[in-house]
Amino acid sequence: MVAKKSTTTKAVVTKNKRNVTASAVPQHIGLVKNDPYLEPYENAIRGRHDHAVWKIGQLTNNGKRTLSDFASGADYFGLHKMKRGWVFREWAPNATDIYLVGDFNDWKESDKYRAKRIEGTGNWELKLPEKAMKHGDLYKMHVYWNGGHGERIPAWAQRVVQDDNTKIFSAQVWNPEPYEWKKKTFRPKKDPLLIYECHIGMAQDAEKVGTYTEFKENVLPRIIKDGYNCIQIMAIQEHPYYGSFGYHVSSFFAASSRFGTPEELKSLIDTAHQHGIAVIMDIVHSHAVKNEVEGLGNLAGDPNQYFYPGDRHEHPAWDSLCFDYGKDDVIHFLLSNCKYWLQEYHFDGFRFDGVTSMLYYSHGLGEAFTNYGDYFNGHEDDNAICYLTLANKLIHEVNKNAITIAEEVSGMPGLAAKFEDGGIGFDYRMAMNIPDYWIKTIKEKRDEDWKPSSILWEVKNRRPDEKTISYCESHDQALVGDKTIIFRLIDADMYWHFKKGDENEMVHRGIALHKMIRLVTIGAINGGYLNFMGNEFGHPEWIDFPREGNGWSYKYARRQWNLVDNHDLCYHWLGDFDREMLEVVKSEKKFNETPVQEIWHNDGDQVLAFSRGDLIFVFNFSPTRSFTDYGFLVPQGCYNVVLNTDAKKFGGNGFADDSVEHFTTGDPLYDEQHKGWLKLYIPARSAVVLRKKKQ
């Protein structure tokens, strides 16, 4: 399970008839072999790796069991229906007494529902006859400790509901007929991974909280038609405050009941799988909500049961609590959580939220991260790094085809590198530099100053040994206080000039650049591409969840699909382009394995060209200058246009005739290289993708 360190011996050298043998030296770990600039930090990299190896050995009894065996807490803790009755267990080492109260005993304590501490442990257990409770009953714990007591929801509860009137949360006995999976096995398509980021509650057009079933029936068909092969669902783990976007989690094993039942979520995932679409979950293990009654904040009189003590207890920016990744019981809780969602709900993996916050004692706040020394200067949380490494090992042990993605902004080397190479083991990391670059460019640069060399460098800016998920904007750029790309480009004119025939210059500019920004970003991916729901067609408004400041309105916590469905408006042009853009990328086999080969850039002309396999991407970012017979040196042959941002069907001017076949012109200087000149007409603010015709 754990690779041994290898050594290499320098070759025997014969010199003056004498054999001189160099001494054996340790071979560089993979991260350092791939990036020699990491050599000064090799001891730190090896130390992190060895720490994880040691911890795996400890948790698996040196390989006598697997990590998956260790991470089976959800099968033991919580409430479970057995062949004869019920069993309830909870980890609460500081408790002196625990009672279950609920609908089944009029919410009153009694000896019948009093748990017992399992001798020599911090675990509590209660066994009950079958008639002691029934499916649908609400319940909680009454927990006592020295000097106090409190009402709590069990930490391992797998079903938590909120009363519509009182808004109080309770655990719920959940024992329906087991869900029958129609698609029992599923393997995600990953070349490339095309992610549709979504939020169940705000996915409907109506001003309300949407459901799993409504999403399955109304939104999933759109995703299938649009050509995405993966959905990333936010806000699944139960959270008390809807407006937290799901990032202040209280019940880590409970799928949010505000969207429906566990079976309805399973049906959504099952249906997606039947259509070839993977489903990954936005998992929050970086922090937890501070709530005590609903959450883990003070489960049994010890506020540090799950969380770091002292100055590291609370997150200074998020008003939340920070897990203590140095405790085996906490690692058990979190690893079991990963396994639970994979096995119980058939999720295909996770996007881990807030990884930067986990990696550093400072949570990455106020740090610039300008050189490699910033990642290895002793301010890293080795416990958290070890946990993330173990989580990746476990997830891929449970499902070898699983997908893991790190949301991480500091650029920690090795985050998405293989464990065997000294990496943390994520499959992908979010390319968070790209949306920041587009925002900065749109805000601060005149269109005439956009430089193709800078654009290509930014969308390709990644470590060669790590795959990334590239994106122009995610939910982060759509939240209140920020702006989506389309709104930055067009602003209020979206409300007044987005009807066909009534577009002004601002709208024409925004539509053109929206398409070009997306095309150059997806054209340079090395792993996957992500879009937040609605952004593909230029959803016009920010996201603002119901809160006191807006009168608890759902007006801005929804997606207005009616806009893209209305062909009298301009939105469908962007949506149609997005769909065909994905088809072009998917049409090139093994797209991720084809290198991004720059053909040409000229910052003066604002022209860029690069190839991916048989595809050639050409961009003219100039706002005013069109070029006739602009030449590029490419492999000889015939090229056909497969996508043009300037096509009329995408809201463009249609200046070029895309039915024309483009033949290269020979050049004696390049005949031996089998290259010739491809000459194109490229209008201002447009991009075109061509494919080399098979001979």
XYZ file of C-alpha atoms in Angstrom:
695
model
C 0.000 0.000 0.000
C 2.847 2.357 0.774
C 5.695 2.671 -1.693
C 9.178 2.188 -0.267
C 11.817 4.803 -0.758
C 14.038 3.879 -3.667
C 17.711 4.520 -4.134
C 19.873 4.582 -7.172
C 23.587 3.883 -7.577
C 25.714 5.769 -10.053
C 27.172 3.598 -12.836
C 30.595 2.056 -12.479
C 33.119 4.217 -14.335
C 36.277 2.685 -15.870
C 39.151 5.127 -15.742
C 42.874 4.259 -16.038
C 41.878 0.590 -15.651
C 40.445 1.298 -12.195
C 36.800 0.862 -11.175
C 35.462 3.852 -9.303
C 32.000 3.337 -7.794
C 30.076 6.324 -6.550
C 28.208 5.925 -3.292
C 24.464 5.378 -3.364
C 22.470 8.596 -3.148
C 18.741 9.023 -2.474
C 16.700 9.478 -5.597
C 14.802 12.759 -5.770
C 11.133 12.444 -4.886
C 8.827 12.868 -7.883
C 7.801 16.449 -7.146
C 11.431 17.534 -7.139
C 12.296 15.513 -10.238
C 9.478 17.305 -12.036
C 10.497 20.724 -10.696
C 14.166 21.179 -9.700
C 13.345 24.536 -8.109
C 11.724 22.543 -5.296
C 15.026 20.892 -4.391
C 15.750 23.204 -1.422
C 12.434 22.059 0.065
C 12.771 18.337 -0.586
C 13.154 17.508 3.102
C 9.863 19.270 3.861
C 8.136 17.451 1.000
C 9.525 14.109 2.174
C 8.521 14.951 5.726
C 4.903 15.529 4.714
C 4.899 12.331 2.689
C 6.434 10.306 5.505
C 3.928 11.775 7.959
C 1.070 10.529 5.769
C 2.720 7.121 5.359
C 3.099 6.860 9.137
C -0.506 7.919 9.756
C -1.823 5.412 7.206
C 0.163 2.714 8.950
C -1.220 3.732 12.322
C -4.848 3.839 11.170
C -4.637 0.589 9.211
C -2.648 -1.321 11.831
C 0.249 -1.428 9.388
C -1.839 -2.739 6.517
C -3.844 -5.356 8.411
C -6.935 -3.414 7.393
C -7.635 -0.752 4.762
C -8.334 2.938 5.102
C -11.859 2.121 3.951
C -12.205 -0.281 6.875
C -11.109 2.509 9.215
C -13.511 5.030 7.643
C -16.676 3.051 8.391
C -17.959 5.287 11.159
C -21.298 5.931 9.461
C -22.124 2.227 9.718
C -21.503 2.265 13.472
C -22.430 5.694 14.820
C -25.799 7.367 14.489
C -29.207 5.705 14.470
C -29.587 2.382 12.645
C -32.416 -0.079 12.150
C -31.224 -3.579 12.969
C -32.860 -6.966 12.398
C -34.334 -6.706 15.861
C -34.934 -3.135 16.888
C -32.757 -0.035 16.794
C -29.260 0.936 17.885
C -27.998 4.467 18.485
C -24.367 5.434 19.091
C -22.574 8.727 19.590
C -18.980 9.790 20.279
C -19.147 12.176 23.249
C -16.198 11.611 25.616
C -17.037 14.600 27.826
C -20.673 13.619 28.393
C -21.927 12.261 31.708
C -25.378 11.278 30.432
C -27.232 11.095 27.101
C -30.959 10.649 26.529
C -32.903 10.444 23.288
C -36.078 12.501 23.328
C -38.597 12.832 20.514
C -42.043 12.172 19.150
C -41.787 8.626 20.494
C -41.638 9.703 24.175
C -43.361 13.098 24.129
C -39.909 14.726 24.221
C -39.402 13.666 27.832
C -36.374 11.913 29.329
C -36.831 8.335 30.488
C -34.599 5.420 31.447
C -35.808 3.474 28.418
C -34.192 6.041 26.126
C -31.059 6.581 28.210
C -27.764 5.672 26.512
C -24.878 3.931 28.248
C -21.203 4.710 27.920
C -19.278 1.836 26.343
C -16.664 0.986 28.931
C -13.178 2.301 28.238
C -14.287 4.572 25.375
C -15.870 7.939 24.740
C -18.730 6.233 22.880
C -22.338 5.956 24.002
C -24.837 3.300 22.964
C -28.604 2.799 23.213
C -30.447 -0.313 22.025
C -34.210 -0.170 21.606
C -36.980 -2.551 20.556
C -38.525 -2.192 17.120
C -41.648 -0.458 18.423
C -39.645 2.183 20.309
C -39.675 4.506 17.307
C -40.897 4.624 13.725
C -39.994 6.091 10.373
C -40.576 9.859 10.381
C -40.304 10.447 14.128
C -38.391 13.574 15.130
C -35.801 13.323 17.871
C -32.795 14.953 19.562
C -30.278 14.198 22.289
C -30.340 15.627 25.780
C -26.659 15.687 26.707
C -25.323 16.218 30.229
C -21.788 17.085 31.272
C -20.137 18.325 34.433
C -21.593 21.748 35.042
C -24.187 21.806 32.301
C -26.500 20.171 29.775
C -27.998 20.936 26.396
C -30.271 19.832 23.597
C -28.299 18.546 20.592
C -28.701 16.965 17.182
C -26.505 13.839 16.938
C -23.278 14.488 15.079
C -23.760 11.392 12.899
C -27.440 12.045 12.080
C -28.241 11.096 8.489
C -31.545 12.937 8.304
C -32.204 16.407 9.735
C -35.315 18.492 9.070
C -36.484 21.995 9.887
C -39.955 22.853 11.153
C -41.610 25.245 8.702
C -43.183 27.309 11.486
C -40.711 27.308 14.358
C -37.623 26.977 12.086
C -36.192 24.544 14.658
C -34.049 21.685 13.368
C -34.439 18.094 14.571
C -33.020 14.739 13.603
C -35.523 12.403 11.972
C -35.875 8.636 12.078
C -35.421 7.584 8.457
C -36.123 4.004 7.468
C -37.876 3.901 4.085
C -37.767 1.102 1.553
C -34.177 1.031 0.231
C -33.694 2.970 -2.975
C -33.313 0.674 -5.995
C -30.500 1.998 -8.161
C -31.190 1.680 -11.878
C -27.585 2.486 -12.813
C -25.621 0.380 -10.370
C -22.144 1.091 -11.761
C -20.895 4.253 -13.397
C -17.594 5.546 -14.709
C -17.197 9.293 -15.284
C -15.990 10.706 -18.580
C -12.889 12.774 -17.861
C -11.413 13.779 -21.215
C -12.211 16.507 -20.754
C -14.251 16.904 -17.568
C -16.978 19.467 -18.318
C -18.521 20.595 -15.044
C -21.845 22.344 -14.567
C -21.707 23.911 -11.100
C -25.160 24.192 -9.585
C -27.220 24.852 -6.479
C -30.445 22.858 -6.089
C -32.381 25.504 -4.177
C -31.815 28.390 -6.563
C -31.983 26.347 -9.779
C -35.654 27.065 -10.480
C -37.205 30.067 -12.197
C -39.784 30.496 -9.428
C -39.020 32.664 -6.410
C -38.683 29.810 -3.924
C -36.402 26.993 -2.790
C -36.187 24.382 -5.541
C -36.168 20.646 -4.912
C -34.087 17.648 -5.991
C -37.022 16.414 -8.073
C -37.576 19.770 -9.751
C -33.893 19.899 -10.587
C -34.036 16.400 -12.060
C -37.080 17.238 -14.149
C -36.386 20.842 -15.163
C -32.646 21.523 -15.047
C -30.917 18.196 -15.634
C -32.393 17.927 -19.179
C -30.867 21.323 -19.968
C -27.450 20.153 -18.738
C -27.726 16.992 -20.832
C -28.682 19.021 -23.913
C -25.892 21.537 -23.295
C -23.302 18.759 -23.374
C -21.774 18.889 -19.890
C -20.651 15.518 -18.525
C -20.467 16.356 -14.811
C -22.544 18.334 -12.349
C -21.044 19.746 -9.178
C -23.737 20.288 -6.573
C -23.343 22.873 -3.845
C -24.989 23.018 -0.407
C -25.794 19.303 -0.016
C -24.621 18.918 3.601
C -27.242 20.280 5.985
C -26.746 23.909 7.011
C -28.936 26.035 9.292
C -28.747 29.268 7.286
C -29.838 29.005 3.666
C -27.965 32.182 2.771
C -24.615 30.634 3.712
C -24.644 28.985 0.269
C -24.115 25.718 2.130
C -20.701 26.620 3.515
C -21.647 26.732 7.213
C -22.389 23.044 7.706
C -24.082 21.704 10.828
C -24.905 18.065 10.014
C -22.184 16.547 7.859
C -23.938 13.242 7.118
C -27.376 14.685 6.310
C -28.423 15.728 2.816
C -30.217 19.052 3.146
C -33.903 18.297 3.655
C -34.975 21.732 2.425
C -34.521 20.301 -1.089
C -36.322 16.990 -0.471
C -35.704 13.467 0.759
C -32.555 11.317 0.507
C -34.362 9.096 -2.001
C -35.122 12.087 -4.207
C -31.439 13.068 -4.195
C -30.504 9.485 -5.046
C -32.995 9.518 -7.910
C -31.410 12.707 -9.246
C -27.936 11.167 -9.133
C -29.205 7.900 -10.629
C -30.894 9.743 -13.505
C -27.751 11.761 -14.194
C -25.723 8.541 -14.322
C -28.196 7.023 -16.768
C -27.429 9.924 -19.103
C -23.666 9.599 -18.714
C -23.292 12.530 -16.330
C -21.082 12.294 -13.238
C -22.220 13.953 -10.020
C -19.714 15.407 -7.588
C -20.405 17.130 -4.318
C -19.072 20.391 -2.965
C -17.832 19.018 0.363
C -16.978 21.290 3.297
C -14.299 19.896 5.615
C -12.453 23.174 6.053
C -14.649 24.454 8.877
C -18.045 24.052 10.570
C -20.863 26.301 11.704
C -20.568 27.629 15.279
C -24.133 26.629 16.201
C -24.328 24.416 19.279
C -27.890 23.075 19.174
C -27.798 22.212 15.460
C -24.079 21.712 14.968
C -20.887 20.425 16.567
C -19.897 23.653 18.322
C -20.273 22.286 21.845
C -21.700 18.804 21.534
C -21.056 17.635 25.093
C -19.603 20.492 27.108
C -16.216 20.350 25.382
C -15.993 23.018 22.640
C -12.730 21.422 21.485
C -14.114 17.925 20.944
C -13.955 18.361 17.164
C -12.065 21.637 16.898
C -8.674 23.152 17.594
C -8.282 24.834 20.990
C -7.066 28.344 21.700
C -6.295 30.846 18.962
C -6.914 28.277 16.235
C -10.440 27.449 17.419
C -12.302 29.997 15.297
C -11.780 31.077 11.728
C -11.099 34.827 11.877
C -12.817 35.610 8.566
C -15.635 33.082 8.292
C -17.185 33.179 11.792
C -16.878 29.399 11.988
C -14.947 26.659 13.787
C -11.756 24.926 12.595
C -11.465 21.139 12.789
C -8.578 19.631 14.758
C -7.011 17.428 12.068
C -4.501 16.114 14.582
C -7.110 14.008 16.399
C -7.668 10.470 15.145
C -11.349 10.682 16.098
C -11.778 13.810 13.977
C -9.954 12.170 11.063
C -12.266 9.181 11.547
C -15.314 11.464 11.411
C -14.203 13.279 8.261
C -12.900 10.246 6.367
C -16.094 8.378 7.220
C -17.986 11.342 5.838
C -16.190 11.029 2.488
C -16.884 7.309 2.278
C -20.525 7.765 3.293
C -21.397 10.124 0.438
C -19.622 7.894 -2.079
C -21.336 4.703 -0.987
C -24.746 5.799 0.246
C -25.519 8.341 -2.495
C -23.197 7.159 -5.293
C -21.549 10.556 -5.630
C -18.619 10.347 -8.037
C -16.297 12.492 -5.970
C -15.844 15.860 -4.368
C -14.744 19.403 -4.844
C -13.086 20.226 -1.495
C -13.961 23.743 -0.413
C -11.568 26.129 1.344
C -8.395 24.053 1.010
C -6.167 27.129 1.363
C -7.726 27.789 4.751
C -6.835 24.251 5.814
C -3.226 24.305 4.639
C -1.946 27.279 6.661
C -2.155 28.440 10.260
C -2.991 31.873 8.835
C -5.695 30.349 6.606
C -3.858 32.107 3.786
C -5.209 35.470 4.923
C -2.963 38.416 4.154
C -0.285 36.290 2.495
C 1.069 36.954 -0.989
C 2.706 33.584 -1.790
C 5.303 35.040 -4.134
C 7.976 32.304 -3.979
C 8.405 28.642 -3.095
C 9.684 29.481 0.353
C 6.214 30.739 1.241
C 4.912 27.155 1.053
C 7.581 25.630 3.268
C 8.337 28.150 5.996
C 6.786 26.339 8.945
C 3.389 28.020 8.927
C 1.686 25.050 7.267
C -0.740 22.845 9.180
C 0.870 19.426 8.753
C -2.153 17.781 10.348
C -4.474 19.242 7.706
C -2.055 18.347 4.896
C -1.946 14.793 6.213
C -5.748 14.634 6.434
C -6.192 15.840 2.840
C -3.651 13.251 1.670
C -5.510 10.502 3.519
C -8.848 11.720 2.167
C -7.597 11.401 -1.397
C -6.156 7.954 -0.703
C -9.424 6.810 0.862
C -11.697 8.232 -1.843
C -9.761 6.512 -4.608
C -9.629 3.314 -2.565
C -13.424 3.304 -2.276
C -13.878 4.274 -5.948
C -10.820 4.162 -8.186
C -12.654 6.300 -10.775
C -13.624 9.002 -8.280
C -12.938 12.683 -8.943
C -11.298 14.961 -6.376
C -10.848 18.691 -6.917
C -9.155 21.203 -4.606
C -10.359 24.779 -4.342
C -7.024 26.345 -3.419
C -5.749 29.832 -4.143
C -2.189 29.900 -2.780
C -0.699 27.583 -5.407
C 0.720 24.993 -2.984
C 3.015 22.753 -5.100
C 2.035 19.105 -5.214
C -1.604 19.594 -4.270
C -2.810 17.766 -7.393
C 0.249 15.552 -7.793
C 0.373 11.842 -7.096
C 0.860 10.655 -3.534
C 3.755 8.455 -4.675
C 5.517 11.575 -5.968
C 5.128 13.370 -2.655
C 1.872 15.058 -3.631
C -1.389 15.409 -1.723
C -3.220 13.405 -4.356
C -6.061 15.520 -5.712
C -6.996 14.726 -9.323
C -7.424 18.418 -10.141
C -7.006 21.837 -8.645
C -9.159 24.847 -9.474
C -7.348 27.298 -11.765
C -8.392 30.233 -9.600
C -5.947 32.553 -11.317
C -8.039 32.602 -14.496
C -11.246 34.284 -13.220
C -9.129 36.755 -11.271
C -7.271 37.563 -14.479
C -10.460 38.128 -16.484
C -11.958 40.372 -13.796
C -8.773 42.420 -13.579
C -8.514 42.692 -17.364
C -12.121 43.796 -17.853
C -11.973 46.268 -14.953
C -8.582 47.827 -15.553
C -7.627 47.545 -19.234
C -8.997 49.222 -22.316
C -9.985 46.761 -25.008
C -7.093 48.073 -27.120
C -4.652 46.979 -24.396
C -5.663 43.329 -24.152
C -2.521 41.361 -24.957
C -2.846 37.876 -26.500
C 0.549 36.851 -25.109
C -0.662 37.618 -21.588
C -3.990 35.867 -22.168
C -2.379 32.649 -23.412
C 0.171 32.671 -20.593
C -2.571 33.027 -17.984
C -4.892 30.305 -19.271
C -1.865 27.961 -19.480
C -0.344 29.004 -16.150
C -0.177 25.737 -14.206
C 2.271 23.177 -12.975
C 3.083 20.525 -15.602
C 2.531 17.667 -13.153
C -0.927 18.833 -12.058
C -4.264 18.873 -13.861
C -6.527 21.862 -13.391
C -10.171 22.806 -13.745
C -10.178 26.008 -15.786
C -13.057 28.444 -15.600
C -13.904 32.026 -16.402
C -16.263 32.451 -13.473
C -17.928 30.308 -10.833
C -20.526 31.032 -8.172
C -17.931 33.273 -6.460
C -18.162 35.846 -9.234
C -21.961 35.781 -9.214
C -22.573 36.484 -5.520
C -23.884 39.820 -4.330
C -21.052 42.302 -4.037
C -19.397 40.970 -7.168
C -20.316 40.848 -10.844
C -20.464 38.175 -13.494
C -18.404 38.653 -16.649
C -21.452 39.545 -18.736
C -22.511 42.184 -16.228
C -19.022 43.659 -16.078
C -19.034 43.917 -19.867
C -22.552 45.277 -20.383
C -23.859 46.401 -16.987
C -27.293 48.051 -16.924
C -27.637 47.936 -20.714
C -28.540 44.248 -20.234
C -31.908 45.442 -18.940
C -32.599 47.850 -21.774
C -30.815 46.614 -24.896
C -30.794 42.817 -24.810
C -33.720 42.400 -27.159
C -32.836 41.357 -30.692
C -32.733 44.381 -32.972
C -32.285 46.775 -30.071
C -28.654 45.985 -29.214
C -26.316 48.924 -28.743
C -22.521 48.913 -29.088
C -22.040 47.978 -25.434
C -24.195 44.879 -25.907
C -22.454 43.869 -29.149
C -19.086 44.200 -27.403
C -20.222 42.189 -24.381
C -21.683 39.345 -26.427
C -18.543 39.103 -28.562
C -16.091 39.127 -25.654
C -18.198 36.774 -23.530
C -17.830 34.116 -26.228
C -14.142 34.782 -26.841
C -13.242 34.674 -23.150
C -14.907 31.305 -22.776
C -13.397 29.877 -25.940
C -9.795 30.814 -25.164
C -10.196 29.491 -21.609
C -11.634 26.119 -22.571
C -9.308 25.843 -25.563
C -6.256 25.756 -23.287
C -7.495 23.363 -20.568
C -5.394 20.435 -19.390
C -8.022 18.700 -17.264
C -11.476 20.177 -17.164
C -13.700 23.219 -17.561
C -16.334 24.590 -15.179
C -19.349 26.827 -15.630
C -21.793 28.033 -12.989
C -25.423 27.513 -13.945
C -26.829 30.337 -15.994
C -23.486 31.942 -16.743
C -23.323 30.044 -20.027
C -26.116 32.244 -21.372
C -25.161 35.393 -19.514
C -27.593 35.358 -16.590
C -28.049 39.064 -15.909
C -28.207 39.369 -12.136
C -26.125 38.636 -9.066
C -27.101 36.043 -6.467
C -28.558 37.451 -3.271
C -30.107 34.935 -0.901
C -33.121 35.798 1.258
C -32.003 37.894 4.196
C -33.262 40.690 6.403
C -31.649 43.316 4.163
C -33.745 42.338 1.134
C -36.972 41.516 2.937
C -36.250 37.771 2.784
C -36.851 37.834 -0.950
C -36.053 34.980 -3.356
C -36.019 37.297 -6.365
C -32.255 37.049 -6.815
C -31.854 33.498 -5.501
C -33.083 31.771 -8.648
C -32.161 31.203 -12.287
C -34.314 32.837 -14.956
C -34.415 30.097 -17.605
C -37.213 32.005 -19.324
C -34.584 34.442 -20.586
C -32.594 31.866 -22.546
C -35.797 30.187 -23.750
C -37.067 33.457 -25.231
C -35.610 33.685 -28.741
C -36.632 37.325 -28.990
C -33.818 38.062 -26.527
C -30.047 37.790 -26.987
C -29.399 35.275 -24.212
C -29.993 32.189 -26.330
C -27.137 33.224 -28.665
C -24.710 32.783 -25.797
C -26.315 29.539 -24.665
C -26.245 28.125 -28.206
C -22.593 29.080 -28.560
C -21.700 27.403 -25.258
C -23.334 24.176 -26.418
C -21.483 24.081 -29.729
C -18.212 25.113 -28.059
C -18.403 22.032 -25.823
C -19.163 19.818 -28.817
C -16.056 21.055 -30.614
C -13.848 20.314 -27.624
C -15.389 16.861 -27.165
C -14.941 16.083 -30.848
C -11.132 16.045 -30.530
C -10.172 12.649 -29.114
C -8.050 12.721 -25.974
C -8.262 16.503 -25.881
C -6.402 16.741 -22.575
C -3.467 14.803 -23.983
C -3.049 17.087 -26.986
C -0.531 19.820 -26.139
C -1.365 23.500 -26.479
C 0.963 24.511 -29.317
C 1.259 28.231 -29.822
C 1.247 29.075 -33.524
C 1.348 32.845 -33.366
C 0.737 35.870 -31.258
C 1.099 39.541 -32.061
C 0.229 41.933 -29.254
C 0.176 44.864 -31.655
C -2.443 43.242 -33.843
C -4.044 41.576 -30.786
C -4.073 38.284 -32.689
C -3.480 34.836 -31.163
C -3.427 31.341 -32.649
C -2.738 27.935 -31.097
C -3.490 24.324 -31.933
C -4.851 21.294 -30.079
C -4.443 18.158 -32.181
C -6.273 18.761 -35.464
C -7.978 21.895 -34.104
C -6.663 25.418 -34.621
C -7.947 28.258 -32.416
C -7.595 31.784 -33.831
C -8.491 34.972 -31.926
C -8.587 38.632 -32.916
C -9.084 40.656 -29.745
C -8.790 44.008 -31.514
C -11.981 46.042 -31.006
C -11.616 47.894 -34.322
C -9.267 46.156 -36.761
C -10.214 43.275 -39.010
C -7.574 41.464 -41.022
C -7.711 39.973 -44.497
C -5.441 37.063 -45.486
C -3.791 36.960 -42.072
C -1.321 34.100 -42.362
C -0.357 31.331 -39.947
C 2.200 28.599 -40.527
C 0.432 25.271 -39.926
C 0.629 21.631 -41.097
C -0.181 21.438 -44.800
C -3.689 20.490 -45.797
C -7.298 21.608 -45.914
C -9.052 23.222 -42.955
C -12.762 23.642 -42.272
C -14.389 26.080 -39.860
C -16.138 24.225 -37.029
C -16.939 27.192 -34.769
C -17.047 30.942 -35.295
C -17.933 33.404 -32.552
C -18.931 35.920 -35.242
C -21.570 33.653 -36.794
C -25.009 35.234 -36.964
C -26.556 32.296 -35.123
C -24.442 33.322 -32.121
C -25.282 37.022 -32.315
C -22.288 37.932 -34.470
C -22.044 39.877 -37.710
C -21.499 36.878 -39.962
C -18.756 38.632 -41.914
C -16.961 35.419 -42.940
C -18.275 32.593 -45.111
C -17.722 29.550 -42.898
C -18.652 27.118 -45.678
C -15.406 27.888 -47.514
C -12.632 25.300 -47.225
C -9.235 26.793 -46.420
C -6.186 25.270 -48.107
C -2.650 25.981 -47.010
C -0.301 27.712 -49.419
C 3.079 26.067 -49.929
C 6.338 27.735 -48.955
C 9.679 26.241 -50.113
C 11.255 27.264 -46.806
C 8.897 24.981 -44.877
C 8.151 22.154 -47.325
C 10.446 19.754 -45.480
C 8.471 20.425 -42.307
C 5.227 19.796 -44.253
C 3.981 23.218 -43.270
C 2.254 25.910 -45.252
C 0.483 29.230 -44.830
C -3.152 29.253 -43.717
C -4.596 32.644 -44.631
C -7.783 33.794 -43.003
C -10.128 36.732 -42.800
C -10.530 37.438 -39.080
C -12.952 40.216 -38.157
C -12.445 42.422 -35.121
C -13.510 40.906 -31.789
C -13.969 37.425 -33.140
C -12.542 33.938 -32.882
C -12.683 30.904 -35.104
C -11.871 27.217 -34.649
C -10.813 25.173 -37.659
C -10.220 21.442 -38.061
C -7.690 19.868 -40.396
C -9.470 17.654 -42.868
C -8.455 14.001 -42.839
C -6.558 13.027 -45.992
